[in-house]
C-alpha atoms as one frame of an Amber mdcrd trajectory, in Angstrom:
protein
  69.932 109.849 116.133  71.083 112.855 115.079  72.522 112.841 111.249  76.462
 113.526 113.185  76.252 110.282 114.608  75.749 107.886 111.522  79.364 108.289
 110.553  80.364 107.426 113.999  77.780 104.449 114.527  78.349 103.241 111.071
  82.578 103.512 110.822  82.880 101.551 113.908  80.743  99.127 112.924  82.464
  98.434 109.616  85.464  98.549 111.007  84.963  95.984 113.442  83.211  93.658
 110.619  86.486  94.311 108.539  88.420  92.878 112.006  86.358  90.107 112.012
  86.135  88.677 108.787  88.447  90.467 106.479  87.665  90.974 103.152  85.524
  88.166 100.965  87.545  85.904  98.759  85.434  86.140  96.205  82.513  88.786
  95.522  84.482  91.509  96.217  82.922  94.735  95.782  86.077  96.955  95.097
  87.005  93.703  92.640  84.048  94.169  91.063  84.510  98.264  90.704  87.880
  97.197  89.449  86.624  94.630  86.255  84.266  97.697  85.448  86.925 100.025
  85.384  89.007  97.467  83.019  86.096  97.470  80.596  86.497 100.768  80.105
  89.551 101.193  79.423  89.531  98.566  77.229  87.214 100.980  74.916  88.353
 104.268  75.745  91.952 103.792  75.783  94.193 105.853  73.894  97.709 107.043
  74.623  96.674 110.411  75.764  95.747 112.689  78.969  92.412 113.684  77.983
  90.943 109.955  77.219  92.451 109.037  80.749  91.077 111.563  82.230  87.336
 110.541  80.865  88.077 107.639  82.145  88.533 108.481  85.423  85.472 111.262
  85.597  83.731 108.165  84.487  84.466 105.106  86.707  85.109 107.758  90.006
  81.758 109.505  89.024  79.940 106.866  88.386  80.864 105.139  91.929  79.761
 108.324  93.524  76.671 108.952  92.000  75.729 105.204  92.844  76.605 105.677
  96.013  75.321 108.974  96.955  71.601 107.394  95.129  72.320 104.490  98.032
  72.360 106.749 100.941  69.675 109.010  99.791  67.092 106.328  99.360  68.155
 105.151 102.995  68.034 108.968 104.295  64.695 108.985 106.121  66.230 105.937
 108.327  68.655 106.208 110.636  69.215 102.204 111.143  69.619 101.854 107.288
  71.893 104.665 107.263  74.019 103.254 109.632  73.826 100.203 108.123  74.837
 101.173 104.843  77.894 102.936 106.380  78.600 100.094 108.169  78.560  98.228
 104.931  80.538 100.781 102.460  83.070 101.282 105.518  83.449  97.368 105.663
  83.983  96.993 101.553  86.494 100.260 101.230  88.720  99.675 104.210  91.125
  96.490 104.454  93.157  96.348 107.179  92.748  92.922 108.440  93.877  91.770
 104.853  96.788  94.295 105.075  97.895  92.590 108.150  97.163  89.066 106.890
  99.174  89.330 104.141 101.710  90.954 105.630 102.342  88.579 108.397 102.428
  85.899 105.827 105.264  87.267 103.994 106.954  87.596 107.403 105.677  83.803
 108.615 107.902  82.393 105.690 111.066  84.823 106.379 111.076  83.600 109.556
 110.828  80.371 108.469 113.852  80.796 105.741 111.596  80.146 103.162 112.475
  83.192 100.688 110.605  81.383  97.635 107.500  81.269  99.745 107.870  84.726
 100.833 108.508  86.150  96.781 105.622  84.177  95.360 103.610  86.029  98.147
 104.984  89.678  97.935 102.504  90.570  94.969  99.404  90.093  97.008 100.865
  93.141  99.155 102.730  95.545  96.463 103.276  95.475  92.750 107.223  95.414
  93.579 109.401  92.451  91.249 109.900  90.031  94.531 112.664  87.943  92.249
 115.536  89.118  92.542 114.936  90.229  96.418 116.797  88.798  99.267 115.331
  88.484 102.728 116.091  91.889 104.044 114.757  93.224 101.106 111.325  91.426
 101.124 110.768  92.513 104.911 111.606  96.597 103.462 109.331  95.773 101.182
 106.465  94.468 103.547 107.024  97.196 106.202 106.765  99.627 103.720 103.874
  98.497 102.112 101.682  97.904 105.355 102.947 101.759 106.021 101.244 102.889
 102.433  98.482 101.144 103.111  97.468 102.167 106.361  96.691 105.153 104.761
  95.512 104.136 101.378  93.315 101.398 102.838  92.013 102.630 105.725  92.973
 106.128 106.888  92.094 107.917 103.831  88.812 106.235 103.685  87.792 107.167
 107.038  88.649 110.899 106.182  86.627 111.190 103.593  84.156 109.441 105.465
  83.884 111.978 107.940  83.837 114.750 105.838  81.676 113.468 102.944  79.638
 110.234 104.283  79.179 106.602 101.709  79.884 108.760  99.087  83.473 109.792
 100.747  83.887 105.803 101.614  83.355 104.910  98.163  84.874 107.656  96.133
  88.105 107.738  98.009  88.937 104.297  97.489  87.569 103.891  93.709  90.080
 107.100  93.220  92.651 105.201  94.936  91.935 101.462  92.840  92.157 103.403
  89.460  95.308 104.879  90.619  96.629 101.206  91.338  95.427 100.208  88.038
  96.387 102.555  85.548  98.324 105.694  87.502 101.596 103.742  87.568 104.489
 104.833  84.830 104.235 102.206  82.414 104.749 102.985  78.760 101.148 102.262
  78.506  99.823 104.446  81.249 102.299 107.069  81.537  99.417 109.484  80.070
  96.512 107.484  80.030  96.722 106.855  83.671  97.978 111.042  85.140  94.731
 111.992  85.590  94.034 109.138  87.608  97.517 109.830  89.624  96.823 113.283
  90.223  93.500 112.786  91.933  95.007 110.188  94.240  97.452 112.541  95.054
  94.535 115.412  96.254  92.441 112.517  97.316  95.299 110.995  99.422  97.025
 113.885 100.910  94.795 114.805 104.221  94.926 110.956 105.184  99.058 110.712
 104.296  99.407 113.641 106.972  96.858 112.262 109.326  98.403 108.829 109.161
 102.010 110.176 109.781 100.541 111.760 113.052  98.879 109.286 114.328 101.735
 106.612 113.853 103.936 108.609 115.503 101.608 109.456 118.302 101.291 105.705
 118.525 104.511 104.320 118.164 107.358 103.331 120.224 109.828 106.588 118.796
 107.431 109.174 118.426 110.135 111.923 118.496 112.373 109.728 116.006 109.169
 109.580 113.607 108.766 113.443 113.347 111.600 113.908 112.899 111.983 111.302
 109.798 108.994 112.798 108.626 109.781 116.277 108.990 113.649 115.577 107.731
 113.057 112.542 104.962 109.179 112.716 103.792 109.964 115.164 100.266 112.796
 113.058  99.196 110.101 110.330  98.462 108.639 110.449  94.806 105.237 110.294
  95.809 103.907 113.456  97.930 101.859 110.374 100.354 103.758 107.931 100.424
 106.894 110.036 101.654 105.283 111.031 104.861 103.769 107.520 105.915 106.738
 105.881 104.914 108.922 108.276 107.248 106.777 108.522 110.303 106.758 104.640
 110.166 110.588 104.204 109.785 110.889 106.564 112.551 108.710 105.019 114.581
 110.123 101.503 114.212 113.704 102.590 114.556 114.303 101.001 110.415 116.028
 102.274 107.614 113.320 102.071 104.182 113.660 103.135 101.110 116.724 102.745
  98.815 116.874 100.198  95.192 113.650  98.785  94.346 112.159  97.445  90.820
 108.734  97.716  89.033 107.181  95.628  86.495 110.895  95.699  84.926 111.887
  98.955  85.891 114.532  99.838  88.486 114.128 102.886  90.590 117.114 104.114
  93.303 115.259 105.892  96.118 116.677 108.204  98.593 116.390 106.173 102.120
 114.111 107.501 105.101 115.605 107.816 108.515 119.091 106.847 107.090 120.400
 106.320 110.709 118.457 103.707 111.257 118.651  99.528 111.273 118.157  97.388
 108.239 114.498  95.701 108.527 114.440  92.395 109.628 111.233  89.879 109.364
 110.004  90.342 113.325 109.650  94.282 112.000 106.715  93.139 110.258 104.709
  92.005 113.152 105.964  95.294 114.278 104.472  97.731 111.599 101.285  95.403
 111.388 100.207  96.729 115.273 101.469 100.165 114.430  99.316 100.107 111.592
  96.279  98.637 113.906  96.752 101.264 116.425  97.315 104.272 113.997  93.555
 102.613 112.110  92.126 102.517 115.755  93.049 106.141 116.131  92.127 107.622
 113.231  88.627 106.542 113.334  88.985 108.504 116.913  89.646 111.182 115.508
  87.290 111.315 112.779  84.411 110.273 114.170  85.068 112.980 116.638  85.485
 115.434 113.733  82.050 114.514 112.517  80.346 115.032 116.262  82.004 118.289
 116.909  81.178 119.509 113.229  77.280 118.463 113.955  77.409 120.195 117.361
  78.831 123.161 115.885  76.136 123.294 113.320  73.455 122.691 115.449  74.707
 125.637 117.793  75.137 127.712 114.864  71.631 126.685 113.934  70.205 127.980
 117.058  72.183 131.070 117.155  70.836 131.854 113.655  67.092 131.175 114.578
  67.314 133.471 118.032  68.686 136.025 115.598  65.300 136.064 113.245  63.060
 135.380 116.333  62.311 131.622 115.156  60.739 129.378 117.963  62.938 126.683
 119.512  62.120 123.161 117.741  59.418 122.125 119.760  57.608 125.069 121.473
  56.069 126.095 117.616  52.359 125.971 117.513
């Protein structure tokens, strides 16, 4: 099997596993990484950026090193390499669980059970649900589905296509660290700075691809592109902005506005301000758009990996011809 086929086969198998079984309820590898990162934080924490940078390097670098060693150990076996890629993909993506949790909140809202929806919202995002009404809860879910389509699916596939298993694992490690220490709480404002900035860098290509594919896969491509171009920069996050703006335009809804994180209230500009307010039925529409976007991302990333492999082989043949080397299979 050619090396460039390992990622497409493994990633497709991993996404299929996520679709069929989702995340395990106990023993998830990402949860184990989170516990290890929390233990490192307990030993290293000081209210300064340098300590936070060491924390980021130890945790993210350690995860990448373990993944690289695992990939190296199976590199001589294409079947084992595909299996490792599939396992890593399944471990780092979370599209099925994202959709399931979103639809659980949507079902509670459809039934008029606001308290149940509030109790479930923290499974999706870190907002304070206590004071949110039905429309605000639905908006929070749609925004979370949009952002996590990039963070939990597309971004991982982009880095997997670029760097194989270490890319998959490294992206998820960086994203997890950002969720743990990258927010602007008093404890993590300086300590989490390095994790937040690294997550911005790692998430940049996946966020743009997510926005583009959401526009392509959504019911209103022109509206998605218009909202992305006009409103993305108004969002405080350089990566959530394009994704949420594209989803807002594609679905014809208005996102953004007032929200609260950890007792801190933010007043964000609206995305696609000409759209209508979010309703509970839009949650299911957002989940379906997220799944279509993830499927397209797999096709794009797998195709890019195959094309890169073909290009490298072509260059190798030309280099061999230029130096007079015999073609493969004609030596001796």
